[in-house]
Coordinates of C-alpha atoms in Angstrom, one line a residue:
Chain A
X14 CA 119.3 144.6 122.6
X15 CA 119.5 145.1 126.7
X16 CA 120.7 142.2 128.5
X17 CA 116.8 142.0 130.0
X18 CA 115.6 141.5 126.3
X19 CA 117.5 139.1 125.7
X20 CA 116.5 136.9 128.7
X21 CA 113.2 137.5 127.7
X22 CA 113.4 136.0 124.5
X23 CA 115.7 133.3 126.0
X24 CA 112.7 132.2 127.9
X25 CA 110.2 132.9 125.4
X26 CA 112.2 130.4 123.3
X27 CA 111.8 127.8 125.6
X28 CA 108.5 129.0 126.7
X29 CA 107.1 128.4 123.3
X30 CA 109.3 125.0 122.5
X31 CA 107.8 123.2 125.6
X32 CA 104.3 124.4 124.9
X33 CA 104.5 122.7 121.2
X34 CA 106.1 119.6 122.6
X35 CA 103.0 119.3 125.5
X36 CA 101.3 118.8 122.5
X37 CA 103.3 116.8 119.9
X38 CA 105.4 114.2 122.7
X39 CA 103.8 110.9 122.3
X40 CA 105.0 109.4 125.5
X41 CA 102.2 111.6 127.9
X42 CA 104.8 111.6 130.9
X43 CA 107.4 113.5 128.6
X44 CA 104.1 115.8 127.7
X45 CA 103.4 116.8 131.5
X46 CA 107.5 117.1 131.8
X47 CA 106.9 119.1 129.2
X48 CA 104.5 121.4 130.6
X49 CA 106.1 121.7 133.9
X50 CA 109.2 123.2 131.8
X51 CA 106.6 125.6 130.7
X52 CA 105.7 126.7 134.1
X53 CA 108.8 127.6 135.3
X54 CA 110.1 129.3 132.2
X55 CA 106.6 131.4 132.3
X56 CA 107.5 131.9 136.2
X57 CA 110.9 133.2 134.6
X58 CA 109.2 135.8 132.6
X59 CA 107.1 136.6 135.8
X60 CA 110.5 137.6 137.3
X61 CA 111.1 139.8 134.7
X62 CA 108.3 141.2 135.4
X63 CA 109.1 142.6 138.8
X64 CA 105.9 140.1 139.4
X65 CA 108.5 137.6 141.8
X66 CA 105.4 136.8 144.3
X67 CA 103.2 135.3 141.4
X68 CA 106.4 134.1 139.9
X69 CA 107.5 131.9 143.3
X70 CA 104.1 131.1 143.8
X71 CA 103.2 129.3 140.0
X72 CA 106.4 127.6 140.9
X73 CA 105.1 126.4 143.9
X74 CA 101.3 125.5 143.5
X75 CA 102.1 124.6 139.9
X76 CA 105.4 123.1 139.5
X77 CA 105.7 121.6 143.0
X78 CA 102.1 120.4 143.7
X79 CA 99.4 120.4 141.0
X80 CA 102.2 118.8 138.3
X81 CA 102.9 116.5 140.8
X82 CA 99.6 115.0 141.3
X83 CA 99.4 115.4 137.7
X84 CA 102.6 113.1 136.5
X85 CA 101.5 110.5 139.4
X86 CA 98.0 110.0 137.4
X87 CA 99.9 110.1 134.5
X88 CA 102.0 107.5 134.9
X89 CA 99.7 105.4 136.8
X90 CA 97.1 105.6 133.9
X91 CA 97.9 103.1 130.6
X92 CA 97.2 105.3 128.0
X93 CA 97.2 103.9 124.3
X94 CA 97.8 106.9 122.3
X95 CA 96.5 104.9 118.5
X96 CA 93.2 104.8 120.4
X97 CA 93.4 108.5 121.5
X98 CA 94.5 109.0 118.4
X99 CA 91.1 107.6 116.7
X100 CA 88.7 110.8 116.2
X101 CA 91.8 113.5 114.7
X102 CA 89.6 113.9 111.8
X103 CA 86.4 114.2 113.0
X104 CA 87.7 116.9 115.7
X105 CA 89.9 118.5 113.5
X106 CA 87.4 121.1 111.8
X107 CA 86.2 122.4 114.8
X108 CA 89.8 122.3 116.5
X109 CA 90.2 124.1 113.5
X110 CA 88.1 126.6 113.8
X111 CA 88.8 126.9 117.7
X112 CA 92.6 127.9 116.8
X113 CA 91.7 130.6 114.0
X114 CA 89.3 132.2 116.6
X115 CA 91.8 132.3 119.2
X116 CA 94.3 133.5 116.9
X117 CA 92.2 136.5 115.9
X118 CA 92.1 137.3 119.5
X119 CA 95.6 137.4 120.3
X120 CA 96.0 139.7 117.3
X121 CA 93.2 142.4 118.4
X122 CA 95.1 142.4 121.3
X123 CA 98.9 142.2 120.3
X124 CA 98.5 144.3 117.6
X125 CA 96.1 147.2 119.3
X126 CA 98.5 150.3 118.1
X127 CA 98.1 149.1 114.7
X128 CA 94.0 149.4 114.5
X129 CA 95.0 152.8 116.3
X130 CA 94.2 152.2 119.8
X131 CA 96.2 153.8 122.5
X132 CA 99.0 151.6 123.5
X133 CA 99.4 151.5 127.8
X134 CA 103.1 153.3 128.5
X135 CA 105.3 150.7 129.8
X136 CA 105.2 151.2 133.9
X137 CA 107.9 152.6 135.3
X138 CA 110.5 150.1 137.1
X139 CA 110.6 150.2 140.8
X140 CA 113.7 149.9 142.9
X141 CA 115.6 147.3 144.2
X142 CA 113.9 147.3 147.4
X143 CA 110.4 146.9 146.8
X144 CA 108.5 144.5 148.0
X145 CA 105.8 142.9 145.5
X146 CA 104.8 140.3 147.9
X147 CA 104.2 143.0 150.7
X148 CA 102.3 145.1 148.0
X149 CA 100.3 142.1 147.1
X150 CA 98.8 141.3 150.1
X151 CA 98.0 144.8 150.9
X152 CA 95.8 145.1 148.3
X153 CA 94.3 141.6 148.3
X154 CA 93.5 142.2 152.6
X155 CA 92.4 145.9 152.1
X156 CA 91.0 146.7 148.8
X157 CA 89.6 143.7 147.1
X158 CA 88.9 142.2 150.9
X159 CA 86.0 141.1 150.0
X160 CA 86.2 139.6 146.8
X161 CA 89.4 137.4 147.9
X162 CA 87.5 136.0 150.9
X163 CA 84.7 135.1 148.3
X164 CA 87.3 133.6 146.2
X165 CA 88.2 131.7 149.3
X166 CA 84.6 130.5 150.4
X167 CA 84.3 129.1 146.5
X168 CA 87.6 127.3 147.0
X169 CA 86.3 125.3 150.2
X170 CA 83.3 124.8 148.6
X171 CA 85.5 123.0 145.2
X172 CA 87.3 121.2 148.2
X173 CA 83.8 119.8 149.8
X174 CA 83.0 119.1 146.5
X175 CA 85.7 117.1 146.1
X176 CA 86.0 115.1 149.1
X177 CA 82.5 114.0 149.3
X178 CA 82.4 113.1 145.4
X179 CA 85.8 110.7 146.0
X180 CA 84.8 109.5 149.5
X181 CA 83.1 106.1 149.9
X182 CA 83.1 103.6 153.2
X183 CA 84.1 100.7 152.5
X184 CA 82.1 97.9 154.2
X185 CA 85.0 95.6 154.0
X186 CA 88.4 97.7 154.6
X187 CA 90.0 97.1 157.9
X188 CA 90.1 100.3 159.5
X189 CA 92.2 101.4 162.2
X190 CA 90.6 104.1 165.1
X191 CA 94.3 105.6 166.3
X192 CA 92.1 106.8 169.2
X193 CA 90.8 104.0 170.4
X194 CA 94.1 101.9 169.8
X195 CA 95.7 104.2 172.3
X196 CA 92.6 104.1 174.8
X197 CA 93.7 100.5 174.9
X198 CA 94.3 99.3 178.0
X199 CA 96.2 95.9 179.3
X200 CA 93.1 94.4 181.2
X201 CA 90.6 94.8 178.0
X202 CA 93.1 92.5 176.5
X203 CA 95.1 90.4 178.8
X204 CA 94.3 88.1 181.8
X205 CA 96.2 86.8 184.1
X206 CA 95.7 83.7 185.6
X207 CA 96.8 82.3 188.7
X208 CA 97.6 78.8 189.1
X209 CA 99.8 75.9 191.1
X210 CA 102.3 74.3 188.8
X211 CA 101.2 71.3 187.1
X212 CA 102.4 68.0 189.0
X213 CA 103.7 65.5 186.1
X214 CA 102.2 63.5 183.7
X215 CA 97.8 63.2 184.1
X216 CA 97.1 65.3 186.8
X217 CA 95.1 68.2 186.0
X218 CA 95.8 71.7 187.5
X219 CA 93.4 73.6 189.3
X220 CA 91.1 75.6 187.2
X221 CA 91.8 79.4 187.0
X222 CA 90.4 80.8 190.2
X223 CA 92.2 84.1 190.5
X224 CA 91.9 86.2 187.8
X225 CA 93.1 89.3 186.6
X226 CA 95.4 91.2 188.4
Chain B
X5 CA 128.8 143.3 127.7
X6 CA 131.1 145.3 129.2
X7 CA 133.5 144.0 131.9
X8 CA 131.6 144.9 135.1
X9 CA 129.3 142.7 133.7
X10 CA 131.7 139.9 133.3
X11 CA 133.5 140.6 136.4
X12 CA 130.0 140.4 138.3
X13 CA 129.5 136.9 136.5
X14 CA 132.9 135.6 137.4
X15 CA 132.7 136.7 141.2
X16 CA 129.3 135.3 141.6
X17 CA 130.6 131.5 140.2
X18 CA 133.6 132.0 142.7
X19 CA 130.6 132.4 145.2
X20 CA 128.8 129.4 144.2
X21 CA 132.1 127.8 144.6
X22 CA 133.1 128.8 147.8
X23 CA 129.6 128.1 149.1
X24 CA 129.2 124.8 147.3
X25 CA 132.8 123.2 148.1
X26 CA 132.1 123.0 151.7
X27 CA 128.7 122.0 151.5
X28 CA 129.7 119.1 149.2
X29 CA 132.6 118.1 152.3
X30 CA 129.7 118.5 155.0
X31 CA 127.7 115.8 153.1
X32 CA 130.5 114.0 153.4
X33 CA 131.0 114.2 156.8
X34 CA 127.3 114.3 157.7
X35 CA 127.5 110.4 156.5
X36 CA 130.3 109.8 158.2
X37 CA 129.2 111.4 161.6
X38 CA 125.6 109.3 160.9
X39 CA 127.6 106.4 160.7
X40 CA 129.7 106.8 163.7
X41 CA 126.9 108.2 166.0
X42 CA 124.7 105.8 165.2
X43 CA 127.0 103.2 165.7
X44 CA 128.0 104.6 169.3
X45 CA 124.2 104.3 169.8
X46 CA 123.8 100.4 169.4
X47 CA 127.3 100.1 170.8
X48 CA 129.4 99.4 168.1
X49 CA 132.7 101.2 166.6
X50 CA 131.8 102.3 163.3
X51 CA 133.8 102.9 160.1
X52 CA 137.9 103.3 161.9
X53 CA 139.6 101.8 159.0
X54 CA 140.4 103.8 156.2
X55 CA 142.1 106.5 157.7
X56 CA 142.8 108.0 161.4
X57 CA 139.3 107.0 163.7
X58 CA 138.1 106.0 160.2
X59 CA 138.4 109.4 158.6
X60 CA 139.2 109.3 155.3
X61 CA 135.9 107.0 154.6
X62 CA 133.7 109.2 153.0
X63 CA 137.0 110.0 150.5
X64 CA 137.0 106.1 150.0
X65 CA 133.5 106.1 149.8
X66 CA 133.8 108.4 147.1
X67 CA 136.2 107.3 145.0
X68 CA 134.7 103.7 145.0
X69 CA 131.4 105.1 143.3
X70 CA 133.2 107.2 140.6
X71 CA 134.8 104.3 139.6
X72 CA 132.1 101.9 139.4
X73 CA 130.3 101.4 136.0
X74 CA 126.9 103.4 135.8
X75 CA 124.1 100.7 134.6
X76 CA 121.6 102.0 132.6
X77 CA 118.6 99.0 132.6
X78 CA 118.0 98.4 128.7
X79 CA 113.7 99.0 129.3
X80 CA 114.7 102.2 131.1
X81 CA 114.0 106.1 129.2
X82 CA 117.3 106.9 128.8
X83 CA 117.1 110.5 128.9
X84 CA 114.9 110.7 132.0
X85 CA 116.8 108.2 133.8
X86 CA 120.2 110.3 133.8
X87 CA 117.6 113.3 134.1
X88 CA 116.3 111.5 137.9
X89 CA 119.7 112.5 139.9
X90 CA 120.2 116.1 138.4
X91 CA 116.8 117.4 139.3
X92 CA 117.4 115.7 143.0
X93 CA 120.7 117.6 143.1
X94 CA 120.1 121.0 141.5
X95 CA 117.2 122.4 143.8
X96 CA 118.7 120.8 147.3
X97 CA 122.5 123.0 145.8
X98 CA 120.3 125.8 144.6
X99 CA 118.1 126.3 147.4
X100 CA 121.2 127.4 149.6
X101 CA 121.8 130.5 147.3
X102 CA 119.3 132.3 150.2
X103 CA 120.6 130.8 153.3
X104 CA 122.2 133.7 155.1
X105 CA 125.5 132.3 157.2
X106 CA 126.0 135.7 159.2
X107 CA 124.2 139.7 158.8
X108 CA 127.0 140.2 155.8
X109 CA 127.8 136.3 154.7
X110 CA 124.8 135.5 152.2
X111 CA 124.9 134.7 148.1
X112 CA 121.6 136.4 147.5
X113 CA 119.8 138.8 149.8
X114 CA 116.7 138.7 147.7
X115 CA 112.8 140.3 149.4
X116 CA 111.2 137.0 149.4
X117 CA 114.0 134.7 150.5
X118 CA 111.8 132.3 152.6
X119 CA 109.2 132.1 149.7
X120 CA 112.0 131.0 147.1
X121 CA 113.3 128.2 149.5
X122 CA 109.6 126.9 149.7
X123 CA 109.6 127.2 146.0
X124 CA 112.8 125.1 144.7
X125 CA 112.7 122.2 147.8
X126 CA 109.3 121.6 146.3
X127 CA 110.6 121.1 142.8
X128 CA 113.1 118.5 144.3
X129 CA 110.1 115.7 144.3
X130 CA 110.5 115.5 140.4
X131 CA 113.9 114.1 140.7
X132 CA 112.4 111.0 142.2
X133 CA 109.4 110.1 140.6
X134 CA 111.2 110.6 137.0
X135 CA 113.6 108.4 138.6
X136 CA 111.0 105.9 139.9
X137 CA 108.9 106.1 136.8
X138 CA 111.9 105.9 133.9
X139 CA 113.8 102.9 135.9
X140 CA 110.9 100.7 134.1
X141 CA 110.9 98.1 137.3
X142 CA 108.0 98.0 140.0
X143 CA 110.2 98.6 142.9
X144 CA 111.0 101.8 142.0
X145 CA 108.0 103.1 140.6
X146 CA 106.2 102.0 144.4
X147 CA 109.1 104.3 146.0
X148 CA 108.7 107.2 143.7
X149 CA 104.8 106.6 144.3
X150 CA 104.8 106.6 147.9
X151 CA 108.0 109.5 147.8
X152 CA 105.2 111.8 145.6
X153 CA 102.2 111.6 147.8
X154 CA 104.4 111.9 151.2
X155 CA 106.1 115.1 150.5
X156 CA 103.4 116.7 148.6
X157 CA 101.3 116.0 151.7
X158 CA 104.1 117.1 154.1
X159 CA 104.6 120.6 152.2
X160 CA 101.4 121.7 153.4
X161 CA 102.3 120.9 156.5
X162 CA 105.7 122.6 156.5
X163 CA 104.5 125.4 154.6
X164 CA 101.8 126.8 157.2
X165 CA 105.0 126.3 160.1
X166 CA 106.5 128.8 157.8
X167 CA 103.6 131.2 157.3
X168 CA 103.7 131.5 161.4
X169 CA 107.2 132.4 161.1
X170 CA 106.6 135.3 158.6
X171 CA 103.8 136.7 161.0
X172 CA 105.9 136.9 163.6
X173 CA 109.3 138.0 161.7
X174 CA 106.9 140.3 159.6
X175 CA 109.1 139.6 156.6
X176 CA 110.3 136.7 153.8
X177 CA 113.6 137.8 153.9
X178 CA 116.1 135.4 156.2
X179 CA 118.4 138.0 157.6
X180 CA 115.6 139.8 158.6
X181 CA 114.1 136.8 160.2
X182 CA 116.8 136.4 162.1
X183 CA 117.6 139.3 163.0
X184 CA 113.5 140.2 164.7
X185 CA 114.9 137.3 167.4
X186 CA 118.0 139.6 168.4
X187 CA 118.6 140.0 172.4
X188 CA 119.3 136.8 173.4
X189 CA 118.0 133.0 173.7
X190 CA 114.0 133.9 175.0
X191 CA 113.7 136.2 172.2
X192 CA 114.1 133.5 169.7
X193 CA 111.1 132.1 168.0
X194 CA 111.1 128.6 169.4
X195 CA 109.0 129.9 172.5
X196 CA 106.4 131.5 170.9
X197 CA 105.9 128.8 167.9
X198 CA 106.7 125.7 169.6
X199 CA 104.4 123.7 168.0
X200 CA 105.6 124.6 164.8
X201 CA 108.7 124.2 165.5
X202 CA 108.1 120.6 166.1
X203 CA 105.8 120.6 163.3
X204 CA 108.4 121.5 160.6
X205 CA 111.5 119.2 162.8
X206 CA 108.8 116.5 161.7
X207 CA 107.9 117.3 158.6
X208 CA 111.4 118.3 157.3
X209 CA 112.6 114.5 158.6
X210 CA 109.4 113.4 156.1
X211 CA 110.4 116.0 153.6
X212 CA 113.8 114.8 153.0
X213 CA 113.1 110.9 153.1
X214 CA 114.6 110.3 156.0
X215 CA 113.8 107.5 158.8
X216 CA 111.1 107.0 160.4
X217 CA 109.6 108.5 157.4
X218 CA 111.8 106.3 154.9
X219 CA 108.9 104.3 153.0
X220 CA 110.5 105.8 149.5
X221 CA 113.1 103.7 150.0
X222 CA 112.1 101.0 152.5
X223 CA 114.6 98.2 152.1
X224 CA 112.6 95.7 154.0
X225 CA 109.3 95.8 151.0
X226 CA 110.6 97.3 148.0
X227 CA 114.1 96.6 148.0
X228 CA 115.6 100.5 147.9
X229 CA 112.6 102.3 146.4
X230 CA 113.2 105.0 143.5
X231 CA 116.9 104.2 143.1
X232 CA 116.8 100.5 143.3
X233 CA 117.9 100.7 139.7
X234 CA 121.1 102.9 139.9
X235 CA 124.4 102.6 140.4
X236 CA 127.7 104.1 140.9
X237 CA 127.8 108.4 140.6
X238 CA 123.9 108.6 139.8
X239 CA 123.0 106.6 142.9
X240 CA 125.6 108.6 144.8
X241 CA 124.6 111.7 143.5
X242 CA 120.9 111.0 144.8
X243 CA 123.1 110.6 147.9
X244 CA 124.0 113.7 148.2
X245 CA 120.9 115.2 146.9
X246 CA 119.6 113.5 150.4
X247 CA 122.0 114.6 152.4
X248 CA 122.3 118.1 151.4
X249 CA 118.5 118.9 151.9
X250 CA 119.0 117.1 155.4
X251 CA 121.6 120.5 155.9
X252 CA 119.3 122.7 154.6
X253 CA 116.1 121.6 156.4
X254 CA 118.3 121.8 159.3
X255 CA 119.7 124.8 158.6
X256 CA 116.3 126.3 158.0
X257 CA 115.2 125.4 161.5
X258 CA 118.4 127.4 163.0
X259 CA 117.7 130.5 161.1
X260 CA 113.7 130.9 161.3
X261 CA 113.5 129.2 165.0
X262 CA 117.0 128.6 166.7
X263 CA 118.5 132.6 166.3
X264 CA 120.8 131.7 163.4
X265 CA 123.7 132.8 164.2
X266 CA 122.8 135.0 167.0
X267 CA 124.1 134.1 170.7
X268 CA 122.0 132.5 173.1
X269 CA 123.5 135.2 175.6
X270 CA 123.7 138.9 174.9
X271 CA 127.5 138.9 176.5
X272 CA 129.1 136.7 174.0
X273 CA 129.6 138.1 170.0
X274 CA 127.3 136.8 167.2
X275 CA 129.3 134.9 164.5
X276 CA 129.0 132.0 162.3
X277 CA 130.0 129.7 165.1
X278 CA 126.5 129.5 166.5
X279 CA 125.0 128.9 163.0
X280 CA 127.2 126.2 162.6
X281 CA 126.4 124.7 165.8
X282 CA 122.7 124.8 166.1
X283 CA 123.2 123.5 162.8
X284 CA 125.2 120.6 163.9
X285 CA 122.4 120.0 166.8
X286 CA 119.3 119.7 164.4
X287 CA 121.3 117.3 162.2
X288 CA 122.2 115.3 165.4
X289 CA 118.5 114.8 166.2
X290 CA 117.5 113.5 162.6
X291 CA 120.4 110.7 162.8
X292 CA 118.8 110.3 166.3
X293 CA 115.5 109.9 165.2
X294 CA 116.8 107.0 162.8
X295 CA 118.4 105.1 165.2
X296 CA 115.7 105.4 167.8
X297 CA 112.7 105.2 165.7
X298 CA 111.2 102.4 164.3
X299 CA 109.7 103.0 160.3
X300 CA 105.9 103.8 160.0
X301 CA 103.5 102.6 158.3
X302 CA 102.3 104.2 155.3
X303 CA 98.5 105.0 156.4
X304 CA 100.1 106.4 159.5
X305 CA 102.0 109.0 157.6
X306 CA 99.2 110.1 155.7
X307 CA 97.5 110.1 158.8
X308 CA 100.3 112.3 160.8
X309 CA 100.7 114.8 158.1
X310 CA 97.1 115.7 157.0
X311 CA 95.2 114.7 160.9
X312 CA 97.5 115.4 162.7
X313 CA 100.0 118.5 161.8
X314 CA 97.6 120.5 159.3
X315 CA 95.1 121.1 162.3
X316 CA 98.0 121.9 164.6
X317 CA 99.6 124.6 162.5
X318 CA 96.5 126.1 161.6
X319 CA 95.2 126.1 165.2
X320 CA 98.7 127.8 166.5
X321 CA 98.4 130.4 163.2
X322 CA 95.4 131.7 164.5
X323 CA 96.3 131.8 168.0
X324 CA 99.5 133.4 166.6
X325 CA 97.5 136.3 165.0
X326 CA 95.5 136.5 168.3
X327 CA 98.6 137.2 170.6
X328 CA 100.1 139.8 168.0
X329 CA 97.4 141.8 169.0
X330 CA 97.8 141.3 172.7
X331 CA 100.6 143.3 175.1
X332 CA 102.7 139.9 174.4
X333 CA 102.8 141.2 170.5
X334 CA 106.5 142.4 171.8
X335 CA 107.7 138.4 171.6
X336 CA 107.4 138.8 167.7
X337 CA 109.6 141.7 166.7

C-alpha cells in the first residue's frame, strides 16, 4: 500500500462515517456538521485526484457558503424529530426499494470488468507544475463556451426566481432611502428664527419675522 | 516509510513552528499596539504598567487567562462548545501556510495559492456560529446570527476584488502575484484596482469582525455576541483567532495590492522589511478605523456589502478586462 492509498482510504473512512451519521445524528445541527465533514473530506479525495480547482472550490461554495446558510436555517428552525419521525413505516418500503435500485447501480458501474466490460486505464499523473485551474477554464471559455454561458443564463434565471418569490413590500416597515437621507439638506429641516430677547416675566416677544437664514 | 519521508515530515513541523511562533507573538503585540495607539488617539497613556512602557502586558494578559477556570454553561453541547474556538483558530493558523514572506521565504508554493486562502478564511465562519448556537443563551446565538449572514455576504464582495487581482497578475499563485508588480511603486496593483483595493480594505475589516463592522459582538445590544459565554483560554483563543486573520487580511492586501515585499523604489533591495511594513501600515489603518468610526447599523451593512461593493467590483472587473485589451494592458504584467 503507497502512501497515496492510504490517504485515500483515510478519507474514504471518514467520507463514509460522516455520510452515515448525516443520517442517523438526532440533533439536525450535528447532521449538517455532519455533512459539512463530508464535503471537505470528499474535497480531500478531489486533491488526490490532481482535481485541486473543484476541490478548493466544493470547499468554498459548499463548505463556506451553502452550509452556512444551511446550519443558520437549521438552527433557527424548532424541529421535533418524534414528529419527523411519524411516517418511518409507511415510507420505508419504498425507501426500500429506492436504496436496492441505487445499489444495483453502483454495482453495474463499480463492478464493470466483472460483467467484462473494458475497464478505462487509470490517466497518467501530470507533473508538479500543472495547472488544473488554468486547464479548466480553458476548456470551459473555449470548448464548451457555449454551454457554460447557458449554464450561466439558467443560474440568473434560478436567482430571479428566487428574489421575486421571497420579495414582498411591506406596507408597514419603515424604510430608509440612503439616497435621499444624503440629499438632505439643513433648510428642508431647520429654520432659524430671528428674534429680540424676551424682556421678563408677561411680555411677549415679537413674533418670528426673519426667517431662515 | 523510509526516512526521507520522515525527515520531510519533521522539517515541515519545524516550519510550521518557525512560522507559527512569531505569528502567535504578533497577535500579541498587535493587541498591545491597538491598545496603545488607540489610546494616543483619545489622548490617553495606555497599558505602561506591567513592564517597561507597559510591555510585558500581553505576557500578563496571557498568563491571567491560562489560569482562569474555563466555564462550560451546564445547557450548553459540550462537544461543540470546546469545538467553537478550534475551528476559529485552525483556518486563520492554516491559511498562512500560502502567504509568501519573500521570492524563497514561503511554507507551500502551491498553483492555486490565492484560491486556497479564499477557501479556508471561509471555513472560519463555522467557528462562530457553533459557538453562538452550542452556548444555549440568546446573546450568543444573535452574534453568531448576525456574524453568519455578514461574512457570507462580505465574501462575495472580497472574492470578486480578488478575481480582478488574478486578471491582472494572470495567476493564483502569490509569489507570482507579487512578482507581475516588480519595477517599482507605480507598477503595483493599487493604481490600476483602486476600487478594489478599497473594496477588500473594507470588506476584510467586515470579514474579520472588526469595528465599525463589530455587530457579532456588539457590547452595547447583545452583551459580547458569540462568546458571551466563554471564559478563560477558549475566549482567548477566539482572541487570537481575531487577531490572526486581522494579520492575514492585512497581509493579503500587501502581497496582491501593496508589492509585497518589493521596494517602492527600484534603487533600494527587496527584502522582508517591506512586507513587514506595509504589513504594519494596513494593520494601523484597521485600529484606526475603530477608533475613528462609529458601529453601523445592521441594515446598513447588508446594505454596503450587497448595494454597494458587489456593483462596484463587478463594474471595475469588466472595465478591468476592457483595459487589458487596450495599449495600457502593460500596467498588468
Amino acid at each position: 500500500m503507497t502512501y497515496t492509498t492510504a490517504i485515500f482510504y483515510f478519507f474514504a473512512a471518514i467520507l463514509v462515517f460522516a455520510g452515515l451519521r448525516v443520517i442517523t445524528a438526532r440533533n439536525p445541527v450535528h447532521a449538517a456538521l455532519f455533512l459539512v465533514l463530508a464535503f471537505f473530506t470528499a474535497a480531500g479525495l478531489w486533491v488526490l485526484l490532481e482535481a485541486e480547482f473543484l476541490a478548493i472550490t466544493l470547499v468554498l461554495v459548499y463548505v463556506g457558503a451553502v452550509m452556512v446558510l444551511f446550519l443558520f436555517v437549521v438552527m433557527m428552525l424548532d424541529i421535533n424529530l418524534d414528529k419527523l419521525r411519524e411516517g418511518f413505516w409507511d415510507y420505508l418500503p419504498l425507501a426500500g426499494f429506492v436504496s436496492v435500485l441505487l445499489v444495483i447501480e453502483m454495482a453495474l458501474i463499480l463492478g464493470g470488468r466483472h460483467f467484462g466490460l473494458d475497464v478505462m486505464a487509470t490517466p497518467a499523473p501530470h507533473a508538479a507544475d500543472y495547472s488544473n485551474t488554468k486547464e479548466l477554464g480553458r476548456l470551459l471559455y473555449t470548448d464548451y463556451v457555449y454551454a457554460f454561458e447557458l449554464a450561466a443564463v439558467i443560474l440568473l434565471v434560478a436567482i430571479v426566481a428566487a428574489i421575486t418569490l421571497t420579495l414582498r413590500r411591506r406596507k408597514d416597515s419603515k424604510y430608509i432611502d440612503p439616497a435621499e437621507q444624503v440629499k438632505v439638506r439643513r433648510n428642508d429641516r431647520l429654520r432659524i428664527v430671528k428674534m429680540q430677547s424676551e424682556k421678563g416675566p408677561g411680555v411677549r416677544g415679537q413674533d418670528s419675522k426673519g426667517e431662515g437664514a | 516509510m523510509d526516512w526521507a519521508a520522515i525527515q520531510t515530515v519533521v522539517w515541515t513541523l519545524i516550519k510550521i513552528m518557525v512560522l507559527v511562533v512569531p505569528l502567535m507573538l504578533g497577535v500579541a503585540y498587535l493587541t498591545y499596539a491597538e491598545r496603545k495607539i488607540i489610546g494616543w488617539m483619545q489622548v490617553r497613556i495606555g497599558p505602561n504598567r506591567v513592564g517597561f512602557q507597559g510591555l510585558l502586558q500581553p505576557i500578563a494578559d496571557a498568563v491571567k487567562l491560562l489560569m482562569k477556570e474555563i466555564i462550560i454553561p451546564s445547557g450548553a453541547n459540550k462537544g461543540l462548545f470546546i469545538l467553537g474556538p478550534i475551528l476559529a483558530i485552525a483556518p486563520a493558523l492554516a491559511a498562512w501556510a500560502v502567504i509568501p514572506f519573500t521570492d524563497t521565504l514561503v511554507l507551500a508554493d502551491i498553483n492555486a495559492g490565492l484560491l486556497y486562502v479564499m477557501a479556508i478564511t471561509s471555513m472560519g465562519v463555522y467557528g462562530v456560529i457553533i459557538a453562538g448556537w452550542a452556548s444555549n443563551s440568546k446573546y450568543a446565538f444573535l452574534g453568531a446570527m448576525r456574524s453568519a449572514a455578514q461574512i457570507v455576504s462580505y465574501e462575495i464582495a472580497m472574492g470578486f476584488a480578488l478575481v480582478g487581482v488574478l486578471m491582472a497578475s494572470q495567476s493564483l499563485n502569490l509569489t507570482a502575484i507579487v512578482q507581475g508588480q516588480a519595477g517599482g511603486l507605480h507598477q503595483w496593483y493599487i493604481w490600476p484596482l483602486f476600487p478594489l483595493f478599497i473594496v477588500y480594505l473594507i470588506a476584510g475589516v467586515a470579514e474579520t469582525n472588526r469595528a465599525p463592522f463589530d455587530v457579532a459582538e456588539g457590547e452595547s445590544e447583545i452583551v459580547a455576541g458569540f462568546h458571551v459565554e466563554y471564559s478563560g483560554m477558549a475566549f482567548a483563543v477566539f482572541f487570537l483567532a481575531e487577531y490572526a486573520n486581522m494579520i492575514l487580511v492585512a497581509a493579503l492586501c500587501t502581497l496582491m495590492f501593496l508589492g509585497g515585499w518589493l521596494s517602492p523604489v527600484t534603487f533600494l533591495p527587496d527584502g522582508i522589511v517591506w512586507w513587514l511594513a506595509k504589513t504594519a501600515f494596513v494593520l494601523f489603518l484597521f485600529l484606526w478605523f475603530r477608533a475613528t468610526f462609529p458601529r453601523y447599523r445592521y441594515d446598513q451593512i447588508m446594505r454596503l456589502g450587497w448595494k454597494v461593493f458587489i456593483p462596484i467590483t463587478i463594474v471595475w472587473i469588466v472595465v478591468v478586462g476592457g483595459m487589458m485589451q487596450t495599449p495600457y494592458g502593460y500596467l498588468f504584467h
